[in-house]
mmCIF file of C-alpha atoms and ligand atoms in Angstrom:
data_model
loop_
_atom_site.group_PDB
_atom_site.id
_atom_site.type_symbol
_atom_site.label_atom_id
_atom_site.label_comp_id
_atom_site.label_asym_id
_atom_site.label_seq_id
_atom_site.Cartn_x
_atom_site.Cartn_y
_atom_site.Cartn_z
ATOM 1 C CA UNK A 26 -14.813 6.702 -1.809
ATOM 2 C CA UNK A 27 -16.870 9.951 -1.468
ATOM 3 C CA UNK A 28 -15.948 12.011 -4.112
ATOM 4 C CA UNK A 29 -14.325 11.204 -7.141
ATOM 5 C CA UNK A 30 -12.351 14.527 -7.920
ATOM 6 C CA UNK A 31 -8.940 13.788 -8.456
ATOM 7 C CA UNK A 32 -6.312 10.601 -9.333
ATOM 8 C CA UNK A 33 -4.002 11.817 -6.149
ATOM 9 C CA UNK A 34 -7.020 10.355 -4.062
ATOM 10 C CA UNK A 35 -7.020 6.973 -5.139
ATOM 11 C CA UNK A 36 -4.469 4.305 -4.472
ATOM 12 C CA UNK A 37 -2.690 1.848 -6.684
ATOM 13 C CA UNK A 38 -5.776 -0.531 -5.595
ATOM 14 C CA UNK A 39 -8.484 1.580 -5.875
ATOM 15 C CA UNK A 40 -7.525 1.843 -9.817
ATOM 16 C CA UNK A 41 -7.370 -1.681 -9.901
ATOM 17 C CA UNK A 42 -10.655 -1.947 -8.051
ATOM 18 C CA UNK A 43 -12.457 0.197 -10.701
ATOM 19 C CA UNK A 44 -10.652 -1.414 -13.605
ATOM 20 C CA UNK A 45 -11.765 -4.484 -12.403
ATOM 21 C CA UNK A 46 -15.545 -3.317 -12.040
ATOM 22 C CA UNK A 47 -15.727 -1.893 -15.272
ATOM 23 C CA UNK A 48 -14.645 -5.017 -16.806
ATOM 24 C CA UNK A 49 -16.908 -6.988 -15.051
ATOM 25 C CA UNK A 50 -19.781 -4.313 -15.976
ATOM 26 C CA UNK A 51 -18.860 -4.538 -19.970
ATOM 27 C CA UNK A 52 -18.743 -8.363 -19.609
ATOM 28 C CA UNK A 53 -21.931 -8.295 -17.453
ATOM 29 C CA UNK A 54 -23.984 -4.914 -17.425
ATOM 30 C CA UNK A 55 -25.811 -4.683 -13.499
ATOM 31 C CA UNK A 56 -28.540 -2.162 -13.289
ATOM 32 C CA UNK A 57 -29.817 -0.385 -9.308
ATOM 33 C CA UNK A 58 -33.281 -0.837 -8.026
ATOM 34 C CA UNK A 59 -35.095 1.803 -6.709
ATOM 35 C CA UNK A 60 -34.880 5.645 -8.469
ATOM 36 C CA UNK A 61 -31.740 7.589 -8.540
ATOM 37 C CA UNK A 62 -31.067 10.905 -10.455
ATOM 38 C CA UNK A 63 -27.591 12.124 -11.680
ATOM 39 C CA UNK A 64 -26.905 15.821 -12.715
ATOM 40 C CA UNK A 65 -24.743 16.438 -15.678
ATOM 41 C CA UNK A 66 -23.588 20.291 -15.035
ATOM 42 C CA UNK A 67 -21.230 20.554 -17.993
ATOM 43 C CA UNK A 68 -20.221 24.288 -17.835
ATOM 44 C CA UNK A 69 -17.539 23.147 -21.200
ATOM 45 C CA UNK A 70 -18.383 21.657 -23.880
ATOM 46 C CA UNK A 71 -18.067 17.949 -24.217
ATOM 47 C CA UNK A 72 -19.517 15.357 -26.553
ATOM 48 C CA UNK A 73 -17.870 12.013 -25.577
ATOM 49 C CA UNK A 74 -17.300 12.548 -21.474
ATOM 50 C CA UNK A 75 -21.114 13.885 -21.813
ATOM 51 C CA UNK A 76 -22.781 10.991 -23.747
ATOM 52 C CA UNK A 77 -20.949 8.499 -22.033
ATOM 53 C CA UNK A 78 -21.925 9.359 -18.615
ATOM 54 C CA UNK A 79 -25.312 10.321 -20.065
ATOM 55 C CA UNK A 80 -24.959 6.239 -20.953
ATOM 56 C CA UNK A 81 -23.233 4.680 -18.479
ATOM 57 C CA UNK A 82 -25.953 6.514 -16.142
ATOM 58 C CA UNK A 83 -28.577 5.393 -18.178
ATOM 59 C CA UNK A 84 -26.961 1.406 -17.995
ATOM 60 C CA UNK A 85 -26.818 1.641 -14.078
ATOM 61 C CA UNK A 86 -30.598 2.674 -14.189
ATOM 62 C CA UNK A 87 -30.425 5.984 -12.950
ATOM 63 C CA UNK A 88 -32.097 9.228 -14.384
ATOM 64 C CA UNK A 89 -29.875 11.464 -16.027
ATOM 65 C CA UNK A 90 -30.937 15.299 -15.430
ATOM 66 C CA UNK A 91 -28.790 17.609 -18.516
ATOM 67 C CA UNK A 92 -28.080 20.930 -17.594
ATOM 68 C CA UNK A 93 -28.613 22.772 -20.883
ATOM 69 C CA UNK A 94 -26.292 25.698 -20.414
ATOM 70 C CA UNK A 95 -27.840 27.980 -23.043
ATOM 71 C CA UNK A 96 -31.515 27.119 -21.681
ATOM 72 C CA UNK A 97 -30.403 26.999 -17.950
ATOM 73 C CA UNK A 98 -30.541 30.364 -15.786
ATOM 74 C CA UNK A 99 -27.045 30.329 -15.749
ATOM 75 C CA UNK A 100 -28.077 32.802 -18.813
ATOM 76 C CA UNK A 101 -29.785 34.733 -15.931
ATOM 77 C CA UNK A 102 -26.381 35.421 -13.671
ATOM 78 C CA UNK A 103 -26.614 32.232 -11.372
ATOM 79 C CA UNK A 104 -23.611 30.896 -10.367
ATOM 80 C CA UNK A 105 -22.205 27.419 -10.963
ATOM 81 C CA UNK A 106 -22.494 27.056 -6.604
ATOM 82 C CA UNK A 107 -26.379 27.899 -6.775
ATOM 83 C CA UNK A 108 -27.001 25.580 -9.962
ATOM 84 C CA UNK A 109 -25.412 22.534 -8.337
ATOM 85 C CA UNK A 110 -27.396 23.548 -4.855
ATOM 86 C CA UNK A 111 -30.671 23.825 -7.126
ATOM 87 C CA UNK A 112 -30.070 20.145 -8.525
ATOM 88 C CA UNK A 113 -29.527 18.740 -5.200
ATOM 89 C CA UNK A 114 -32.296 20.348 -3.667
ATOM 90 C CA UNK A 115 -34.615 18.991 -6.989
ATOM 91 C CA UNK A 116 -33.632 15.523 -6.259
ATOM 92 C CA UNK A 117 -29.839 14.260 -7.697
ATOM 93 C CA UNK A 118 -28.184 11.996 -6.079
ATOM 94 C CA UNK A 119 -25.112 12.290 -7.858
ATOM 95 C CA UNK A 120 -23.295 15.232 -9.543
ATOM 96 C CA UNK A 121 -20.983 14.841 -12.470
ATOM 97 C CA UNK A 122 -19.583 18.230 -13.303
ATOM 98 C CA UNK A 123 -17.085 20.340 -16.375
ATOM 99 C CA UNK A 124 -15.938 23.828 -15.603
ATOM 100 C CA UNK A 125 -13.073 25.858 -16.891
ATOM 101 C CA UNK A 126 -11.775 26.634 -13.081
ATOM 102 C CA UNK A 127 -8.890 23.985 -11.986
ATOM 103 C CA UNK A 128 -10.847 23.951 -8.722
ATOM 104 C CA UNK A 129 -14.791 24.282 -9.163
ATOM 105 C CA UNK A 130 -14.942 21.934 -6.185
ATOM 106 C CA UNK A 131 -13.318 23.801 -3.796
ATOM 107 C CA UNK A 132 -16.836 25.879 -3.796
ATOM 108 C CA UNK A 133 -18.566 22.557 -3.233
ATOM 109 C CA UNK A 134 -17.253 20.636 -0.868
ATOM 110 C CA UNK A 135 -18.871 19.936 2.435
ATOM 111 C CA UNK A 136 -21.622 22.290 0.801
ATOM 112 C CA UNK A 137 -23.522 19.678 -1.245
ATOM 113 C CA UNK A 138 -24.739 15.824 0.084
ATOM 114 C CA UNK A 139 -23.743 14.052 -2.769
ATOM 115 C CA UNK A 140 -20.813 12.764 -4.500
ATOM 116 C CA UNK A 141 -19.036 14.852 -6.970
ATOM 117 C CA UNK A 142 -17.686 13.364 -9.856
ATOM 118 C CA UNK A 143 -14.448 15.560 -11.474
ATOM 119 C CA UNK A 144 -15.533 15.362 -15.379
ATOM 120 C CA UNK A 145 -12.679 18.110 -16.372
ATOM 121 C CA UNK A 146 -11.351 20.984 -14.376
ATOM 122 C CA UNK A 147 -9.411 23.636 -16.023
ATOM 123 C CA UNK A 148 -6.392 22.560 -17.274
ATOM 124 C CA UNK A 149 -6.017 20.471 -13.964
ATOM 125 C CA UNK A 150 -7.204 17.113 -13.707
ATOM 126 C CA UNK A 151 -9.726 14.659 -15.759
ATOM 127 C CA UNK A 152 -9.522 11.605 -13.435
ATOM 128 C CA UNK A 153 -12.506 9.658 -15.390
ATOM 129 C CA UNK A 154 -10.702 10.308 -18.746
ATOM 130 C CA UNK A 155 -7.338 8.545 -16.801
ATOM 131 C CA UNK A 156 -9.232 5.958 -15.512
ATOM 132 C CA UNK A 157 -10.658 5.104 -19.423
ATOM 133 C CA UNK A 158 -6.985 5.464 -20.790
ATOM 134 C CA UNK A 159 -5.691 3.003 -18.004
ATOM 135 C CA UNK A 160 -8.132 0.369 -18.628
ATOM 136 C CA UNK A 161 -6.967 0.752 -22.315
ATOM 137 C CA UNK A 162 -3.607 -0.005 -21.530
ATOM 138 C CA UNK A 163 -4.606 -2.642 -19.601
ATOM 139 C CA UNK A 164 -6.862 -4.537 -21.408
ATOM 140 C CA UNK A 165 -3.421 -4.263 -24.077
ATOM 141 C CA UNK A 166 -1.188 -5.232 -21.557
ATOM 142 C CA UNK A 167 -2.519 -6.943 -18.395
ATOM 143 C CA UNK A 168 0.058 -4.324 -16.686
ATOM 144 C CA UNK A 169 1.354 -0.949 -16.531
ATOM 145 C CA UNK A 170 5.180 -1.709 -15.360
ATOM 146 C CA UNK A 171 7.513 -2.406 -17.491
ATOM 147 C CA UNK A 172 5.463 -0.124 -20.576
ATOM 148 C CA UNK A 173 6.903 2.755 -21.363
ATOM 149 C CA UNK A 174 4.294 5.200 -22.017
ATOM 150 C CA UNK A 175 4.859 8.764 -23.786
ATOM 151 C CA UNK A 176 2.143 11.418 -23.765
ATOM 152 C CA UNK A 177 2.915 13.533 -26.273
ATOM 153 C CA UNK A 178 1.583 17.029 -27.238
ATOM 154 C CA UNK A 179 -0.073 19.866 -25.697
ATOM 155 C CA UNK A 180 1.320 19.047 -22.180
ATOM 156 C CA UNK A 181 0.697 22.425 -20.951
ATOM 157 C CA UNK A 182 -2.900 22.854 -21.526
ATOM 158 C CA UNK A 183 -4.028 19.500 -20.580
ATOM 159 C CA UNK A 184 -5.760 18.069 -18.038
ATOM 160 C CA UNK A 185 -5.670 14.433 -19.303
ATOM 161 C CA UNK A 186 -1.555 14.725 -19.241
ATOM 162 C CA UNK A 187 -1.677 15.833 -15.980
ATOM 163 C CA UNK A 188 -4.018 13.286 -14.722
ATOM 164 C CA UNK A 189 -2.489 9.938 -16.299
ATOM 165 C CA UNK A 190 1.244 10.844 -15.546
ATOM 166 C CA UNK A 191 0.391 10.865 -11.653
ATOM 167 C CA UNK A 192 -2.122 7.705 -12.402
ATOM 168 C CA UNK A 193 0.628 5.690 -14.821
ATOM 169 C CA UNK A 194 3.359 6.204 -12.448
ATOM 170 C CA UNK A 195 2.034 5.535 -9.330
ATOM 171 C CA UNK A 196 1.129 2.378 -11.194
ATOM 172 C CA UNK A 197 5.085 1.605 -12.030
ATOM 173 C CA UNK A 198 4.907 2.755 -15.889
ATOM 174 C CA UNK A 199 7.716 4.943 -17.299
ATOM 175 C CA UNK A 200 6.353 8.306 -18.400
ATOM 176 C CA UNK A 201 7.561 10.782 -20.683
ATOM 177 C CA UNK A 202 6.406 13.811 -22.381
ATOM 178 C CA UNK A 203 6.989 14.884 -25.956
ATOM 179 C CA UNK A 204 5.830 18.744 -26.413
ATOM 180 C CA UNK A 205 6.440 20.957 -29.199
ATOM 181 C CA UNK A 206 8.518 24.136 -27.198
ATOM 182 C CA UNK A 207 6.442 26.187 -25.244
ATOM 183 C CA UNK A 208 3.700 23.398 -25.062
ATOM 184 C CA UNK A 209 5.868 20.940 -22.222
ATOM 185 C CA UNK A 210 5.541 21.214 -18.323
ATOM 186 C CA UNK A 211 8.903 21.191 -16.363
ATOM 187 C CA UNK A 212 6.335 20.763 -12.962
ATOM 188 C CA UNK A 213 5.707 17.122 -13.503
ATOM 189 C CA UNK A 214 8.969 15.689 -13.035
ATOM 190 C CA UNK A 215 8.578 13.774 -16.180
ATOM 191 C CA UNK A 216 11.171 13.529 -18.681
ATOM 192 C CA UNK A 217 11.096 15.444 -22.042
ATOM 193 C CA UNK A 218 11.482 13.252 -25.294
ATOM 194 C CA UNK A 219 11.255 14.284 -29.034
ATOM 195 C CA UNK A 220 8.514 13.408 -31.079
ATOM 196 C CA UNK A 221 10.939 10.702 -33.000
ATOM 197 C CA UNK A 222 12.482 8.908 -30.257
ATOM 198 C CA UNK A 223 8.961 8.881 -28.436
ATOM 199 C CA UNK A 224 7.741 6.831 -31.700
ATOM 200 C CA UNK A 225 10.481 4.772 -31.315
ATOM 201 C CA UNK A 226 10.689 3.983 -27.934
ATOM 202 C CA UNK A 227 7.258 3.513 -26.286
ATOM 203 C CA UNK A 228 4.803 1.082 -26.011
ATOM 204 C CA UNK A 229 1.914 3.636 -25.764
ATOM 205 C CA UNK A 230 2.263 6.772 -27.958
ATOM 206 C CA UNK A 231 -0.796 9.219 -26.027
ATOM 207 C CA UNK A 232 -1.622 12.362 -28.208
ATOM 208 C CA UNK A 233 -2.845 15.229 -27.156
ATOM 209 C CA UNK A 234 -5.217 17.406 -28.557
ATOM 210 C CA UNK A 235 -3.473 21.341 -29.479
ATOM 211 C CA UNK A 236 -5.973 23.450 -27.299
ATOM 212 C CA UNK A 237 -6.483 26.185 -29.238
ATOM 213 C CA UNK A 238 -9.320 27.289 -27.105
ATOM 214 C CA UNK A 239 -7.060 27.517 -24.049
ATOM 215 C CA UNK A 240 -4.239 30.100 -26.248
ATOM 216 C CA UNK A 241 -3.828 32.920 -25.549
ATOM 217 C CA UNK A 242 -2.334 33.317 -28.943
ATOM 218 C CA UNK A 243 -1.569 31.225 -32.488
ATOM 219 C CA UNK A 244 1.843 29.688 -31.090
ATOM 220 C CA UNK A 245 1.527 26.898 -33.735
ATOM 221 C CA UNK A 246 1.114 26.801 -37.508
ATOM 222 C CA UNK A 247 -1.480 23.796 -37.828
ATOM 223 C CA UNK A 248 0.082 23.045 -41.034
ATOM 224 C CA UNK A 249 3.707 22.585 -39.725
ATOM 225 C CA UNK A 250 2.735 21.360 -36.625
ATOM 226 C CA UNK A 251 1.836 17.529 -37.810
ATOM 227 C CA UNK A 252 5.346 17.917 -39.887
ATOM 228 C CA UNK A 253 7.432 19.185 -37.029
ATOM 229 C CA UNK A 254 5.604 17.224 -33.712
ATOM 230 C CA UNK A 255 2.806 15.066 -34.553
ATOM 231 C CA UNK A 256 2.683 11.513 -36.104
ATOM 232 C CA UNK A 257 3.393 10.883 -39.718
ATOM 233 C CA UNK A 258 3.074 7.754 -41.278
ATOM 234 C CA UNK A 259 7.138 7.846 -41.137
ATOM 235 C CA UNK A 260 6.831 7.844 -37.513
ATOM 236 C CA UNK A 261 3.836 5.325 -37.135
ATOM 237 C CA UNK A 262 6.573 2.989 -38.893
ATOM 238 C CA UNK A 263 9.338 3.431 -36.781
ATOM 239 C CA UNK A 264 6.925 2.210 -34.338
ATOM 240 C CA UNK A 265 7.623 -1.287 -32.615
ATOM 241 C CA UNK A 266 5.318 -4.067 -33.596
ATOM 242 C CA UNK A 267 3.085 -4.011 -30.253
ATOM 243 C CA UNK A 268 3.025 -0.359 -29.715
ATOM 244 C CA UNK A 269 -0.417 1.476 -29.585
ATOM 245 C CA UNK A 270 -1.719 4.819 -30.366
ATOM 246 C CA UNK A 271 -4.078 6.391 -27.706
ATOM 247 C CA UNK A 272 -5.704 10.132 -27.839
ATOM 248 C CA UNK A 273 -8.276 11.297 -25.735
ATOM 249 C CA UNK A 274 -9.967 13.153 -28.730
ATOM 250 C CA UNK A 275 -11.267 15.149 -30.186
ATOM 251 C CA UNK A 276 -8.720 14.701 -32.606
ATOM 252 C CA UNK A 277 -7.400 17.607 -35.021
ATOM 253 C CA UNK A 278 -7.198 15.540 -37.693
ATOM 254 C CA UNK A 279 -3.982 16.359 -39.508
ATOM 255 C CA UNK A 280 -2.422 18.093 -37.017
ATOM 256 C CA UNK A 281 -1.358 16.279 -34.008
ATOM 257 C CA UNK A 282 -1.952 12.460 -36.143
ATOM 258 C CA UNK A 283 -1.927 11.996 -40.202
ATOM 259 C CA UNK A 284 -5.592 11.305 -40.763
ATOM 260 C CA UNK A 285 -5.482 8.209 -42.338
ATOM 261 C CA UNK A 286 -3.576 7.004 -38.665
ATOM 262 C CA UNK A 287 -6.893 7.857 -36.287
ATOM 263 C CA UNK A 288 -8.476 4.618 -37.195
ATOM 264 C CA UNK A 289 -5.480 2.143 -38.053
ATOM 265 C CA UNK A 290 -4.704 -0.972 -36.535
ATOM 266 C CA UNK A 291 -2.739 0.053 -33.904
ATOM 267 C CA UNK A 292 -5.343 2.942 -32.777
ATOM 268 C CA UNK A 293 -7.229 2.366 -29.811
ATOM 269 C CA UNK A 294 -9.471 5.822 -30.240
ATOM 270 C CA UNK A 295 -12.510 4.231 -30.771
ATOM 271 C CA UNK A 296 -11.616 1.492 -27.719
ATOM 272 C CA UNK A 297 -10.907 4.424 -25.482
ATOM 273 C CA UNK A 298 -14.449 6.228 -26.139
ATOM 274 C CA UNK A 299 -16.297 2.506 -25.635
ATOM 275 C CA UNK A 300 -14.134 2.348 -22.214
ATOM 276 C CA UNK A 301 -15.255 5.464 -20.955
ATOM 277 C CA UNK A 302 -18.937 4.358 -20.640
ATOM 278 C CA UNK A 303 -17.810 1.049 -18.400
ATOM 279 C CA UNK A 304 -15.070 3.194 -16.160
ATOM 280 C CA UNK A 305 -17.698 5.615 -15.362
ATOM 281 C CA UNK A 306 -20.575 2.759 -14.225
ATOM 282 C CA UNK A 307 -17.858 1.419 -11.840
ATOM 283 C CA UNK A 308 -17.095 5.175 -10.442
ATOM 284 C CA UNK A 309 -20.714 5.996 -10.184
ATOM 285 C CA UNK A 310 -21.600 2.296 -8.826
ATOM 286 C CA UNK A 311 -18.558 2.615 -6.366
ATOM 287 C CA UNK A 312 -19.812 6.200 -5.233
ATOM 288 C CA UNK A 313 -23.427 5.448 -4.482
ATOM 289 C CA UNK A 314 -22.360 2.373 -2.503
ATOM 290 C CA UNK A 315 -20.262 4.340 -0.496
ATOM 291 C CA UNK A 316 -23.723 6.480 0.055
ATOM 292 C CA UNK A 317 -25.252 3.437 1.127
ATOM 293 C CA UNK A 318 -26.698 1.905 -2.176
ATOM 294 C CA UNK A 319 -26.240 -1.660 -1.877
ATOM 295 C CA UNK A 320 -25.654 -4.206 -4.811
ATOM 296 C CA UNK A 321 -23.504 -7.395 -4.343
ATOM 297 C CA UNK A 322 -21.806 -6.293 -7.700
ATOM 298 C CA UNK A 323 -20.927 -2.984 -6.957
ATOM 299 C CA UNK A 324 -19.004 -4.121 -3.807
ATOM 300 C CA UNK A 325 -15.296 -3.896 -3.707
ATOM 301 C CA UNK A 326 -14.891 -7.974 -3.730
ATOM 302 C CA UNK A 327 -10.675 -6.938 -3.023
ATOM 303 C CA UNK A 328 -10.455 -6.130 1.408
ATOM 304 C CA UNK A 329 -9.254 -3.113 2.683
ATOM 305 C CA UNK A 330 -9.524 -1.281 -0.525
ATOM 306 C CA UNK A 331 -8.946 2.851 -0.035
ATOM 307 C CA UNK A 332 -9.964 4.822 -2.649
HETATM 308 N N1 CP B 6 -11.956 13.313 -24.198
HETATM 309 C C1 CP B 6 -12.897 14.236 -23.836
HETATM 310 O O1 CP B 6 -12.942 14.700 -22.685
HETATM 311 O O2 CP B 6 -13.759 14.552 -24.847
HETATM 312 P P1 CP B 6 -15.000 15.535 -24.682
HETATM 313 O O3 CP B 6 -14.440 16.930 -24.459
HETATM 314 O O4 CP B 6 -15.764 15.420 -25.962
HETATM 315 O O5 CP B 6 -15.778 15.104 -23.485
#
C-alpha cells in the first residue's frame, strides 16, 4: 500500500487487514523507533479527523507537524502543491491531507516521496472515516453480510456516504440511502428508502450531517427537517432490538437526530470517534512499512494481502 487515497484501492482483505491491526493496536498500543514526522495539511476544518491523527501519530511515536492555515503562507498566495512540497522538503515522512477539491491528489502524485493519506476530499471520498465506521460495525457484528445498513441523510454532499457504500458493499452488506428530495444520489446504484422504513428495517441506521457549508442555498428548514427526515424518538422505537445508530459527526443536534438520541444506548458516536484514532495507527503503520519501516507488528500477518 503506497497511498491511502481512496476505498476503490483496497480489497475486501486489505479492510480486513487494517481492521485487524487496529484492533490489535487498541488492545496492544506498538510505538516506531527511530524519528519520523507526519504533516497534517488540513486546508478544511476538522476537529475529530485532526486530533485523532494528531493522536494516533503521536501513539505510533512519530512527530506531528500542524499546518496552521491562518499562520501558514498559504495567507501569502502559496498553493496547496508548494505547501505539501515545502513539508517534504523540511523533513515529513508522511502526509495526511483535507481540501475542498474531490481530487487534491491528482496534483500530488508521483510529485511528492511520501505516502498520502486521503483525510476528506470534496464531496468525494473520506476513506479513513469508512475505515472507522467499518470497524464499528464490526466490532457490533463480527461481519458485514447479512446487515443491512442504511445511510441516511445528506447523500449528495457527502463524502463519508460515498466512501462506505463502495466499502460496505464490496464487503457483502446491503446498502441503502434515505435522503430528504434533492439531498439523494441516483449515481451510486444504491437503493432509495424513506426515513421510516430505514428505521425499521436496518441493522445500522448511518446519519449524515446536512452540509450547510456545501449549499448553495437554504433547501431545508432545520426545524422541519428532524420532523420530516431525521430520527425522532418515534423512529428510534420502531427500531429492532440490535440495531445501532452511527454518524460521522459533527452532529446538528436536533436536526438530523433528536438530541436526547446522540448519546443513547444504541449510539455508537462516541465509539466511532475512539475508533478513528486505532484505524488511522494501522493506515499510517501499514504505509510506512510499505516505505520500508520495519516492525513485526505492523506486518500484514494475512499472505498475499493487496491493498
Ligand atoms: N467526521 C469528521 O470528519 O469530523 P471532522 O470534520 O471534525 O474531522
Amino acid at each position: 500500500m503506497q497511498h491511502f487515497l481512496s476505498v476503490n484501492d483496497v480489497s475486501a482483505d486489505g479492510i480486513y487487514a487494517i481492521l485487524d491491526t487496529a484492533e490489535a493496536l487498541r488492545k496492544k498500543p506498538e510505538s516506531l523507533t527511530g524519528q519520523y514526522f507526519a504533516a497534517n495539511l488540513f486546508f478544511e476544518p476538522s476537529t475529530r479527523t485532526r486530533m485523532s491523527f494528531h493522536v494516533a501519530e503521536r501513539k505510533l511515536g512519530i512527530d506531528p507537524l500542524e499546518l496552521e492555515p491562518d499562520l501558514a503562507s498559504i495567507v501569502k498566495g502559496e498553493s496547496p502543491y508548494d505547501t505539501a512540497r515545502t513539508y517534504e522538503a523540511i523533513g515529513a515522512d508522511i502526509m495526511v491531507v483535507r481540501h475542498a477539491n474531490d481530487h487534491w491528489y491528482d496534483e500530488l502524485l508521483g510529485k511528492v516521496s511520501v505516502p498520502l493519506i486521503n483525510a476528506g476530499s470534496g464531496k468525494d471520498e473520506h476513506p479513513t472515516q469508512s475505515m472507522l465506521d467499518l470497524l464499528t460495525i464490526y466490532q457490533e457484528f463480527g461481519r458485514f453480510n447479512d446487515l443491512t445498513i442504511v445511510i441516511a441523510g445528506d447523500i449528495k454532499h457527502s463524502r463519508v456516504a460515498r466512501s462506505n457504500a463502495h466499502a460496505l458493499k464490496k464487503l457483502g452488506a446491503t446498502v441503502y440511502f434515505a435522503a430528504p428530495p434533492g439531498l439523494g444520489d441516483a449515481s451510486l446504484a444504491v437503493s432509495h428508502l424513506s426515513i421510516d422504513e430505514a428505521c425499521e428495517m436496518c441493522d445500522v441506521l448511518m446519519l449524515l450531517r446536512v452540509q450547510h457549508e456545501r449549499h448553495t442555498a437554504a433547501v431545508y428548514d432545520t426545524s422541519s427537517y428532524l420532523s420530516g427526515y431525521g430520527l425522532t424518538t418515534e423512529r428510534e422505537r420502531s427500531m429492532k432490538e440490535h440495531a445501532i445508530i452511527m454518524h460521522p459527526a459533527p452532529v446538528n443536534r436536533g436536526v438530523e437526530m433528536d438530541t436526547r438520541l446522540v448519546e443513547c444506548s444504541r449510539s455508537r458516536i462516541f465509539k466511532q470517534m475512539e475508533n478513528g484514532v486505532y484505524v488511522r495507527m494501522a493506515i499510517m503503520a501499514k504505509l510506512l512499512n510499505w516505505r520500508g519501516v520495519n516492525h513485526e507488528h505492523f506486518t500484514d500477518k494475512r499472505q498475499a494481502i493487496t491493498i
